[in-house]
XYZ file of C-alpha atoms in Angstrom:
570
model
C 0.000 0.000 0.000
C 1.488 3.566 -1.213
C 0.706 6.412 1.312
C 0.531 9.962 0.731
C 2.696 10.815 2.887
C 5.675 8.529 1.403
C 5.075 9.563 -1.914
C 4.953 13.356 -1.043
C 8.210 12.393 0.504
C 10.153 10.532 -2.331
C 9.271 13.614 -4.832
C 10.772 16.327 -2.819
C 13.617 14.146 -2.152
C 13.802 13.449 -6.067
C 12.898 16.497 -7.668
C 12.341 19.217 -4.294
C 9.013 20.865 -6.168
C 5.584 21.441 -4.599
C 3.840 17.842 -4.981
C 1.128 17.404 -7.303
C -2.590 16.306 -7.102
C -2.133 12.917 -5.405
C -4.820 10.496 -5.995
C -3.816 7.277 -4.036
C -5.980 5.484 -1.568
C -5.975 2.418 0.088
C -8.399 -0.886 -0.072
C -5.809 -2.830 2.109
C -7.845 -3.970 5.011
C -9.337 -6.905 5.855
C -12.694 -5.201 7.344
C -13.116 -3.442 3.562
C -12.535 -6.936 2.031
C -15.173 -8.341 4.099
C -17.793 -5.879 2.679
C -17.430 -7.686 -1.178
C -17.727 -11.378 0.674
C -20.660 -10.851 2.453
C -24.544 -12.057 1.635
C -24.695 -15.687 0.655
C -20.673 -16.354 -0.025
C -19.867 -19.240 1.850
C -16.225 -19.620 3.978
C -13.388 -20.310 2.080
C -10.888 -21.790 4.456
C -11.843 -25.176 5.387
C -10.966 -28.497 3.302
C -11.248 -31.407 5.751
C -15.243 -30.909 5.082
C -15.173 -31.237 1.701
C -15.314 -34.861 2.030
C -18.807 -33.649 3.804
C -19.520 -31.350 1.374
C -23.612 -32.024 1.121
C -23.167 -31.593 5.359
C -21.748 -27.789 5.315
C -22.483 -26.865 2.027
C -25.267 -25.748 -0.101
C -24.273 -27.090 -3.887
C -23.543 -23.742 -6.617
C -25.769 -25.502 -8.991
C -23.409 -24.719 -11.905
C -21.739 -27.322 -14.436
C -17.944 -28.081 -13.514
C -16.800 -26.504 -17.230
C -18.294 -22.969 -15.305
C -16.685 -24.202 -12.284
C -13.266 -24.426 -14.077
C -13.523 -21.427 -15.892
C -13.819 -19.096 -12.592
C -11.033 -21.427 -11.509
C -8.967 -20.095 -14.395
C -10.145 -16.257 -13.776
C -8.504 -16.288 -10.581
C -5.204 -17.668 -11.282
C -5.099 -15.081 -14.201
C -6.289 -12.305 -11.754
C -3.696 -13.529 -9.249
C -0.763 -13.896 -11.851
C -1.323 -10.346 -13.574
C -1.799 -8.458 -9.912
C 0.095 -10.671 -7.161
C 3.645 -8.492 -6.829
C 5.459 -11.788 -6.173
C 3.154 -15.045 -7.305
C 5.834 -17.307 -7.966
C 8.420 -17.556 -5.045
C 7.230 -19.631 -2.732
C 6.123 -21.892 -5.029
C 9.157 -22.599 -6.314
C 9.418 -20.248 -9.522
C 7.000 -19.575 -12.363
C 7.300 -23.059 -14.164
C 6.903 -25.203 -10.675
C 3.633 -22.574 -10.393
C 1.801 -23.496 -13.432
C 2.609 -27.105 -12.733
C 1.233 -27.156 -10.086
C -1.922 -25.158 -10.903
C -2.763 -27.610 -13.660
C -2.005 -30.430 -11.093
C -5.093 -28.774 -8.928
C -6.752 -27.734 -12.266
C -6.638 -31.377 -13.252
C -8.042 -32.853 -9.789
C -11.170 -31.024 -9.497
C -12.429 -31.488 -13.424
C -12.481 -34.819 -12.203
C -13.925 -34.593 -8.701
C -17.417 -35.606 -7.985
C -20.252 -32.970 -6.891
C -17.508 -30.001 -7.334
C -19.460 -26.950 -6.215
C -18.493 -23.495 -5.793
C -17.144 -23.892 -2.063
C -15.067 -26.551 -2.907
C -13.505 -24.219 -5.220
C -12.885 -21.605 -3.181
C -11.435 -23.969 -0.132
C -8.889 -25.892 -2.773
C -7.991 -22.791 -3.746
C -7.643 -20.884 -0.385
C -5.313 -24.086 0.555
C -3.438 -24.042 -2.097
C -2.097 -20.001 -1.476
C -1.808 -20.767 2.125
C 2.102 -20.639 1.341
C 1.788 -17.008 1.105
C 0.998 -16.025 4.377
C -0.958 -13.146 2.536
C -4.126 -12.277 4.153
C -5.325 -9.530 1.476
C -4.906 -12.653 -1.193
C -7.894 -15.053 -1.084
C -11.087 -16.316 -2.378
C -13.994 -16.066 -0.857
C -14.622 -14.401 2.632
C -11.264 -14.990 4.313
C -10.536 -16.853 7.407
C -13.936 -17.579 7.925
C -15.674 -20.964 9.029
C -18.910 -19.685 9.322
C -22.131 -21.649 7.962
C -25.376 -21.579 9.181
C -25.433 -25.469 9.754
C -22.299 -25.196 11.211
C -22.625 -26.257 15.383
C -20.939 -23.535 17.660
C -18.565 -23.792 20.145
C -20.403 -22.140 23.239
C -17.859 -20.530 24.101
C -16.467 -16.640 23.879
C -12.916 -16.978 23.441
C -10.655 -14.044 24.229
C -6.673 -13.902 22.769
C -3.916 -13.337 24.796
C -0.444 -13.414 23.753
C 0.180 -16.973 24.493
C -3.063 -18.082 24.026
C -6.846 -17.879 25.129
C -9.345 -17.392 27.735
C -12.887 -17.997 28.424
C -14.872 -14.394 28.244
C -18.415 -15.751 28.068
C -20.050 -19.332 28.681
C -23.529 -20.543 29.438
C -24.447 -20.647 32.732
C -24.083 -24.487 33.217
C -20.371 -23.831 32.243
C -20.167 -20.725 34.011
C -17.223 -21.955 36.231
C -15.250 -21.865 33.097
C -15.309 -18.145 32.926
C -11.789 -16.810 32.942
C -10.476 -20.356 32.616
C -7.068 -20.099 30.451
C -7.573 -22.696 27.909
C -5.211 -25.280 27.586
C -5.954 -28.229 25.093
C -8.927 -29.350 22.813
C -9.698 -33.202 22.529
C -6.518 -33.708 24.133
C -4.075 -31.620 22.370
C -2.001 -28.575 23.236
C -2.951 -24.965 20.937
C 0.695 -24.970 19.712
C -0.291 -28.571 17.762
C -3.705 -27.368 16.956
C -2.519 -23.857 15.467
C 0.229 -26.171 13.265
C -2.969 -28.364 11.771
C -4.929 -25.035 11.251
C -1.653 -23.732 9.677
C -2.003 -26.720 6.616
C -5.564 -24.821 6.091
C -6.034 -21.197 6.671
C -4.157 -18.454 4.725
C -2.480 -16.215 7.815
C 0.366 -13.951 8.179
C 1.756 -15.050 11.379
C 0.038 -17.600 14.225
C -2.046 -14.481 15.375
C -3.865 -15.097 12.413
C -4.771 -18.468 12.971
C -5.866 -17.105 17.075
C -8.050 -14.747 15.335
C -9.483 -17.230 12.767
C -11.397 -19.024 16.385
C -11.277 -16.203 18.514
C -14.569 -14.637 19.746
C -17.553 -16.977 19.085
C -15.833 -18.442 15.806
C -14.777 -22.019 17.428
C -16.749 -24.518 15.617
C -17.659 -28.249 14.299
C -15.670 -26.212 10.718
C -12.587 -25.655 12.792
C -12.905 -28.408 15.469
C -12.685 -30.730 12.543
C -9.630 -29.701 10.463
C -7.776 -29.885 13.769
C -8.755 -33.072 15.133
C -9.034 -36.195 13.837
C -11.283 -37.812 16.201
C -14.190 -34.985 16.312
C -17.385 -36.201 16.412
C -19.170 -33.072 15.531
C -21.432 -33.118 18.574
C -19.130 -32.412 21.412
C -15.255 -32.101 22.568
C -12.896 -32.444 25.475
C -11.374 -29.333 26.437
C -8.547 -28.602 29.028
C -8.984 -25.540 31.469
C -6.862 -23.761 34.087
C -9.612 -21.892 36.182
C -9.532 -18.402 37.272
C -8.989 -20.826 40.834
C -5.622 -22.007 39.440
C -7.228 -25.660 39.121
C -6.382 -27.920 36.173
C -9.900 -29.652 34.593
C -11.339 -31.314 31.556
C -15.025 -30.476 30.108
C -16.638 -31.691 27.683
C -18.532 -28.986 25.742
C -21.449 -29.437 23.599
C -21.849 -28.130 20.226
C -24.669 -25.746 19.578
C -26.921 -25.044 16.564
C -27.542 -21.352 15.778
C -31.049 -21.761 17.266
C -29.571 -23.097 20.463
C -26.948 -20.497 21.088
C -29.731 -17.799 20.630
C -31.873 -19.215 23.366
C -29.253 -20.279 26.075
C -28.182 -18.154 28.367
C -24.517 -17.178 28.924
C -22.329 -15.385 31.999
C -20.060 -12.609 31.280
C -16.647 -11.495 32.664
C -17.541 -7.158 33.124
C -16.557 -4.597 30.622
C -15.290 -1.508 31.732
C -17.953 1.557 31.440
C -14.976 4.400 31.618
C -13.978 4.111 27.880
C -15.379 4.484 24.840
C -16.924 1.788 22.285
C -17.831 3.294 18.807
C -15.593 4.263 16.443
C -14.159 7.692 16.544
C -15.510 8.374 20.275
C -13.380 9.529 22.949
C -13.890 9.677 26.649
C -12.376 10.598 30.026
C -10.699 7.412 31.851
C -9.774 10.195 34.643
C -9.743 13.722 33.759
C -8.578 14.519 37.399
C -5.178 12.575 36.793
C -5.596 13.743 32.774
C -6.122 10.527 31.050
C -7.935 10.384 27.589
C -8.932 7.148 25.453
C -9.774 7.378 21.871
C -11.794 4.331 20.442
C -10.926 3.511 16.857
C -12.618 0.582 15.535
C -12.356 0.980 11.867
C -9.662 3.692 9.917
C -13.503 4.608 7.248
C -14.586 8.357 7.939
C -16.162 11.065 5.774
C -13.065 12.064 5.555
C -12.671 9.218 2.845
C -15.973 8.768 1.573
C -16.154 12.204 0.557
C -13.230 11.210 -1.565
C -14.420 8.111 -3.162
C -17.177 9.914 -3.935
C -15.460 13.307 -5.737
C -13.023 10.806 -7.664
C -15.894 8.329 -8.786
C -14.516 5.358 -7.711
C -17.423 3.618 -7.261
C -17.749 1.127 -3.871
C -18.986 4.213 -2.246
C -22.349 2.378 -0.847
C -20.584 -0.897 -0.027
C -18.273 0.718 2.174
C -20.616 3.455 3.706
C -22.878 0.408 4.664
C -20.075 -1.429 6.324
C -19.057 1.721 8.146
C -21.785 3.551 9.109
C -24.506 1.745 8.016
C -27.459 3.642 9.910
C -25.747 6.942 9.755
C -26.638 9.381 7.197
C -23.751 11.249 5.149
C -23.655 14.256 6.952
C -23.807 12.895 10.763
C -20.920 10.178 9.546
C -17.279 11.379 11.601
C -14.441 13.274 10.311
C -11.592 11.590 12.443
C -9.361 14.782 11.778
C -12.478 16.532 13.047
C -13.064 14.326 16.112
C -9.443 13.711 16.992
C -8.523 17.531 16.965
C -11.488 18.080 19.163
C -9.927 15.682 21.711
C -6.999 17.047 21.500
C -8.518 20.337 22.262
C -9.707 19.347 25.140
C -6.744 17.137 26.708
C -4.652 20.805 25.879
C -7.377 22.432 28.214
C -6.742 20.307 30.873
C -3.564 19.577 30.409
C -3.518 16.086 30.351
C -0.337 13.726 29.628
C -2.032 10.716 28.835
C -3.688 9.492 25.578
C -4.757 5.622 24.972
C -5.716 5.306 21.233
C -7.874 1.913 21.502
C -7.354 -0.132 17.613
C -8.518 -3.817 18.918
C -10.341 -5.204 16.626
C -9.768 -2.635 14.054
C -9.626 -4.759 10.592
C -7.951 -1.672 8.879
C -9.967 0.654 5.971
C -8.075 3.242 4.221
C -4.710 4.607 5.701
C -4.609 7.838 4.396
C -6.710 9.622 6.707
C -5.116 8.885 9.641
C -1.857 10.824 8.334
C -3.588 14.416 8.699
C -4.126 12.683 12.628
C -0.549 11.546 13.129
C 0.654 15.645 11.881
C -2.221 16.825 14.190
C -0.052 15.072 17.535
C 3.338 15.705 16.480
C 3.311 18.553 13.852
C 6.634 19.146 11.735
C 8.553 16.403 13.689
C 6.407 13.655 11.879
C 6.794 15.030 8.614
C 10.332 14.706 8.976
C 10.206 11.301 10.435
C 11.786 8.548 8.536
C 8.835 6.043 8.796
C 10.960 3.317 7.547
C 7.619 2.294 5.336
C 9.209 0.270 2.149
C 6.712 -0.333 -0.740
C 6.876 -2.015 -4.265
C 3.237 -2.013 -6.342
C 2.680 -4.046 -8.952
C 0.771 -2.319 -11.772
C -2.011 -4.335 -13.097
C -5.078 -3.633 -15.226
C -7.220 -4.382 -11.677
C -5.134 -2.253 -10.011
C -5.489 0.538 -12.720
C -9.379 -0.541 -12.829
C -9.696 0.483 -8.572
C -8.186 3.728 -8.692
C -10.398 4.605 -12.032
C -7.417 5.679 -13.625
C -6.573 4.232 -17.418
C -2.639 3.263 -17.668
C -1.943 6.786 -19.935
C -3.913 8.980 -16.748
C -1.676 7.346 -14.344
C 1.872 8.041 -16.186
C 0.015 11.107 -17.595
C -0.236 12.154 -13.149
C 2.881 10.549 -11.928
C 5.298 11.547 -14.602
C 6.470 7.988 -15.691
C 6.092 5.614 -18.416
C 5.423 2.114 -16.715
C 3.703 -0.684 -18.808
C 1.493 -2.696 -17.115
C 3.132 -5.673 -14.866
C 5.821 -3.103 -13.806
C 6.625 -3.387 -10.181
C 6.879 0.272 -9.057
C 9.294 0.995 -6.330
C 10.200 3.675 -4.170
C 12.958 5.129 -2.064
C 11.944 6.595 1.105
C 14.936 6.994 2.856
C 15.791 10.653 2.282
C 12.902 12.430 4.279
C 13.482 16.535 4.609
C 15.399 17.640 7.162
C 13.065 20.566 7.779
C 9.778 21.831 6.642
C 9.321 25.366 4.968
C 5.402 26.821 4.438
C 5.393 26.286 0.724
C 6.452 22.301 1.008
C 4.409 21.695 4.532
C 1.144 23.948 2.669
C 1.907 21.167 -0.305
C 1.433 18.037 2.042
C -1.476 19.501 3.698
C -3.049 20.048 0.121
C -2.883 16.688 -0.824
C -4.312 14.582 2.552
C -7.306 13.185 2.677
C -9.003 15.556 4.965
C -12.055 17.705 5.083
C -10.770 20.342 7.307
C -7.618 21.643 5.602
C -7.599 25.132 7.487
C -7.185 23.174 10.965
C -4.181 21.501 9.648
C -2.311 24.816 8.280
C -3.672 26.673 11.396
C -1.123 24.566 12.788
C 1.821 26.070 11.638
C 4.110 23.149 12.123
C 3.099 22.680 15.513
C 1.244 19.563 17.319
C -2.596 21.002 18.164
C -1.511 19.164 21.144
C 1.348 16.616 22.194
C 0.409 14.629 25.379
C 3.584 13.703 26.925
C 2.438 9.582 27.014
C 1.152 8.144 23.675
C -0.682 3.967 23.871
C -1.711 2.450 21.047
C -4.257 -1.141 21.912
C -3.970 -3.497 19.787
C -5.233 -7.231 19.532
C -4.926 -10.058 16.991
C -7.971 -8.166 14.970
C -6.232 -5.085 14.402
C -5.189 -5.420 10.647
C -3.861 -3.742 7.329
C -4.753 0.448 7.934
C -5.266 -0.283 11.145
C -1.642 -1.981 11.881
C -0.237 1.023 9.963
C -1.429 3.276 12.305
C -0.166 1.608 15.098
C 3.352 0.885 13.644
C 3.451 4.973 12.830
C 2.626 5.870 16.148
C 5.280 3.069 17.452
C 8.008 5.067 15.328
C 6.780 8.549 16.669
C 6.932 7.166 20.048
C 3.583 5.656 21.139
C 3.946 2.833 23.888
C 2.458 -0.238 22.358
C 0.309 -2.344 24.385
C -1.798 -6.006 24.175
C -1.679 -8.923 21.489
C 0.612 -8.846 18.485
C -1.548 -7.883 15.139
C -2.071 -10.611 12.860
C -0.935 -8.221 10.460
C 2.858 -8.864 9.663
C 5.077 -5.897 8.985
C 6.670 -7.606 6.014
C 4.295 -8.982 3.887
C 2.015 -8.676 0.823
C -0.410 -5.497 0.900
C -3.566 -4.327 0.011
C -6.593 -5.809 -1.610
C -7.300 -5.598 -4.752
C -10.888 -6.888 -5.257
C -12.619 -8.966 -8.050
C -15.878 -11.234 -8.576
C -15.349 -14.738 -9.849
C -17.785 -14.163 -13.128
C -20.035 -17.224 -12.992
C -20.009 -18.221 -9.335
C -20.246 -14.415 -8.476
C -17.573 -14.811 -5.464
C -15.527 -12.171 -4.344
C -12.215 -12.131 -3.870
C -8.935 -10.395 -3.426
C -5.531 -10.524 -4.749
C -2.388 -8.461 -3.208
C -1.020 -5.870 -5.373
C 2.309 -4.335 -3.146
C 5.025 -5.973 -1.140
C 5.757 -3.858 2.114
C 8.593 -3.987 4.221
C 9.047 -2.319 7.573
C 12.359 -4.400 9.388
C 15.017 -6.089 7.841
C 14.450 -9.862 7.320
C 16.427 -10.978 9.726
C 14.379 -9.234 12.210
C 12.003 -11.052 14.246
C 9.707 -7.989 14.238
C 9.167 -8.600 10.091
C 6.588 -11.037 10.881
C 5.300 -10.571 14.419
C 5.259 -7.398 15.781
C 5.139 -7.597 19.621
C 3.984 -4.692 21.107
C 5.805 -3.200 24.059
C 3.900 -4.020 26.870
C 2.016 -7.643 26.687
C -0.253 -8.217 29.639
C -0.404 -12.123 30.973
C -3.106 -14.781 31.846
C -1.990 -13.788 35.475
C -2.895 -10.109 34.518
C -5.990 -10.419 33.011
C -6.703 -12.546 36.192
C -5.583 -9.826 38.532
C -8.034 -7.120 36.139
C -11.209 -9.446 36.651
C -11.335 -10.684 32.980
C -12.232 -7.691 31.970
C -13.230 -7.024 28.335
C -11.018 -3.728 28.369
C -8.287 -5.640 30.792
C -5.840 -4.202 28.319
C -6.694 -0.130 28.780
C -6.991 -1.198 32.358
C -3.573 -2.311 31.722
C -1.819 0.740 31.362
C -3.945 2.367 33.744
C -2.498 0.491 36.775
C 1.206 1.675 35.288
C -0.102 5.426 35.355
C 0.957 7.170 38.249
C -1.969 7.374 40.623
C -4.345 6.103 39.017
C -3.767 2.524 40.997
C -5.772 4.110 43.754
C -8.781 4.581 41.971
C -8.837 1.244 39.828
């Protein structure tokens, strides 16, 4: 994924002139990809059921020649758009072997139908470890005849625990959970590694987090499941060791038992762009961000006419009308404003469970904390964009417009790099008035009002994150990590060195949506452990949660307890 911001900073570093009209935006996050795989597509990532195919899924209906061709439409999507398609496969010609291999094996397979074809093929990219590259809705094992675990399952850094159970199970609330039908997660996460496209094992947490356990997942990693019921292995909130075995649930059963609940916090904030005192006496401010879509964007979709605009109002803001949707430049300078009022040091920007959106409009927020300084701030953000008729077709720009704007002459299938090393040393009116011109922002005048300055610089920056927090949303917590922010909770299941942003299509005769990488980014050097599992700073334990009550905000409670003063009053 390009930003704004990096390209405003390779031209002045190339060429030192006032940066032109800059028409990049991002479709990189999982939460946006979501929107094209929803209604009736079914899950893509399980295979172990296909051998139960009538069991889990309804049958497309359409002739295996119709089957194949969609088949062949997504391996030419993927080839044409993928910045790297052939590596890990072992090289172009190993590629297309195998390909036709798979090709080969379902023109001959017995009731194929349009979810087998999306699971063979979801399987067969899970080399990749690309979670913006997949067919169908991704990491999903959701079908309505699917049983459900009846369990809530919350992610920790090493693992899970029990949020919310029915009241017969009750006793299991808090419970760390240790094995299922006898075998430890780190051997379970390995079988759902053979299955599920992820970027790092955070992925895989967040494929059963939640409410998502089920008969799907149960049965790709054991062998033995029954489909009815399974062992599971416990510690309790008691520190006791214990086995249960936990029925299975139809949807119509989990909507009429009743569960038990660990608490949830009332002092912070829950929708998306809302902000609240924690403690106003000892100056502490949270932020809730729970998706990086505001009108900020929307307003640009729709003055560039690039189309989408109702799919991804409806995922947004779907009850909110256009004009009562949030500006986050808007919002976020209004907190600001206030925490500069009263002084206060402390800001907790909350991104769990924040599956990303579109980047670009949380630069004008990252100039509105630190002013100047960020501008000059070598991100260390590496892209390479592979230009590809799709990618052309989702920024509604023909191949001519786009060399016409950027002042090159790439054919398509050119991978399009950039050096972002050389950032400006300072920042004049002329080249900061320039930037400010070209972010995606409603409220320009705030921004230059500025002057270089932070509105306001709290002196203690936290950015939440969980295994949810994805694509835009991992960029804004990796930009705040290099301006200073304290990171706190469960590693992203967003890798820092990967393959970026979605690039969406529609299979033409099954109708299923899907998505295809189109940039490689790199944030660390290889080497670095970092490139594929970013740990935040601070990681809270089982033993923490425990000593927080379970709480569903345990995390901002977290940091909290490490403000000074503010143990008193937890």
């Amino acid at each position: 994924m390009k930003t704004i911001f990096n390209i405003v900073r390779n031209i002045f570093a190339v060429i030192g002139l006032i940066l032109t009209i800059v028409l990049v935006f991002v479709l990189c996050s999982d939460g946006y990809a979501a929107i094209r795989a929803r209604g009736n597509q079914k899950p893509a990532s399980h295979i172990e059921t296909l051998k139960l195919s009538g069991q889990f899924w309804a049958k497309s209906g359409l002739p295996t020649a119709l089957l194949l061709e969609d088949f062949d439409y997504f391996f030419q999507a993927f080839e044409q758009t993928h910045p790297d398609p052939y590596s890990v496969f072992g090289g172009e010609r190993r590629f297309h072997k195998d390909v036709k291999k798979l090709r080969r094996s379902l023109s001959r397979a017995e009731g194929l139908d349009a979810a087998r074809l999306q699971a063979e093929i979801c399987r067969f990219l899970v080399p990749l470890h690309d979670g913006h590259t997949y067919c169908g809705q991704r990491n999903s094992f959701y079908d309505s005849e699917v049983r459900s675990l009846p369990l809530n399952l919350r992610t920790m850094t090493d693992g899970f625990f029990v949020w919310s159970a029915p009241e017969d199970f009750k006793g299991l609330l808090g419970a760390k959970l240790l094995s299922i039908g006898g075998q430890p997660l780190d051997k379970l996460m390995d079988r759902l590694a053979e299955y599920v496209p992820s970027e790092n094992v955070y992925g895989l947490y967040g494929t059963v987090s939640g409410w998502k356990m089920n008969s799907t997942a149960l049965s790709l990693m054991l062998d033995d499941f029954d489909g009815k019921k399974v062992e599971m292995g416990f510690r309790t909130a008691s520190d006791i060791d214990t086995t249960a075995d936990l029925p299975l649930l139809t949807d119509e059963e989990m909507q009429s038992a009743t569960f038990s609940s660990m608490p949830t916090d009332p002092r912070f904030p829950s929708s998306n762009f809302e902000y609240k005192w924690a403690d106003k006496d000892l100056g502490v401010m949270t932020f809730k961000c729970s998706h990086i879509v505001s009108r900020d964007c929307l307003q640009y979709i729709l003055d560039h006419g690039m189309g989408e605009y109702e799919a991804i109002k409806n995922w947004a803001f779907p009850d909110t009308p256009f004009e009562e949707i949030p500006s986050i430049t808007e919002r976020f300078g209004s907190m600001l404003s206030e925490m500069k009022e009263a002084g206060a040091q402390h800001l907790i920007i909350d991104l769990r469970g924040n599956g990303g959106g579109w980047s670009p409009i949380v630069y004008p927020v990252l100039y509105q904390l630190y002013g100047d300084e960020y501008l000059t701030t070598d991100l260390g953000c590496r892209y390479e964009t592979r230009l590809s008729e799709l990618y052309l077709q989702k920024n509604n720009v023909t191949l001519e417009g786009y060399n016409e704007w950027r002042g090159t002459s790439y054919n398509i299938g050119d991978l399009m790099s950039g050096d972002y090393e050389k950032v400006p040393e300072t920042v004049g009116d002329s080249l900061r008035n320039a930037i400010i011109d070209n972010y995606m922002c409603l409220d320009k005048d705030m921004l230059r009002a500025q002057n270089g300055k932070p509105l306001y610089r709290p002196g203690h920056v936290y950015a939440v994150t969980n295994e949810a927090t994805f694509s835009a949303a991992f960029h804004f917590t990796y930009m705040l990590w290099k301006m200073g922010a304290t990171i706190v909770g469960v590693p992203s299941s967003q890798a820092p060195n990967t393959f970026m942003e979605s690039t969406p299509f529609t299979l033409p005769n099954t109708g299923v949506q899907c998505s295809v990488s189109n940039a490689i980014q790199r944030f660390f050097p290889s080497d670095d452990p970092r490139a594929k599992v970013f740990r935040p700073d601070w990681t809270p334990t089982w033993e923490d949660y425990k000593r927080l009550g379970f709480d569903s905000r345990a995390d901002l409670l977290y940091i909290l307890e490490k403000i000074p003063g503010m143990r008193q009053v937890l």
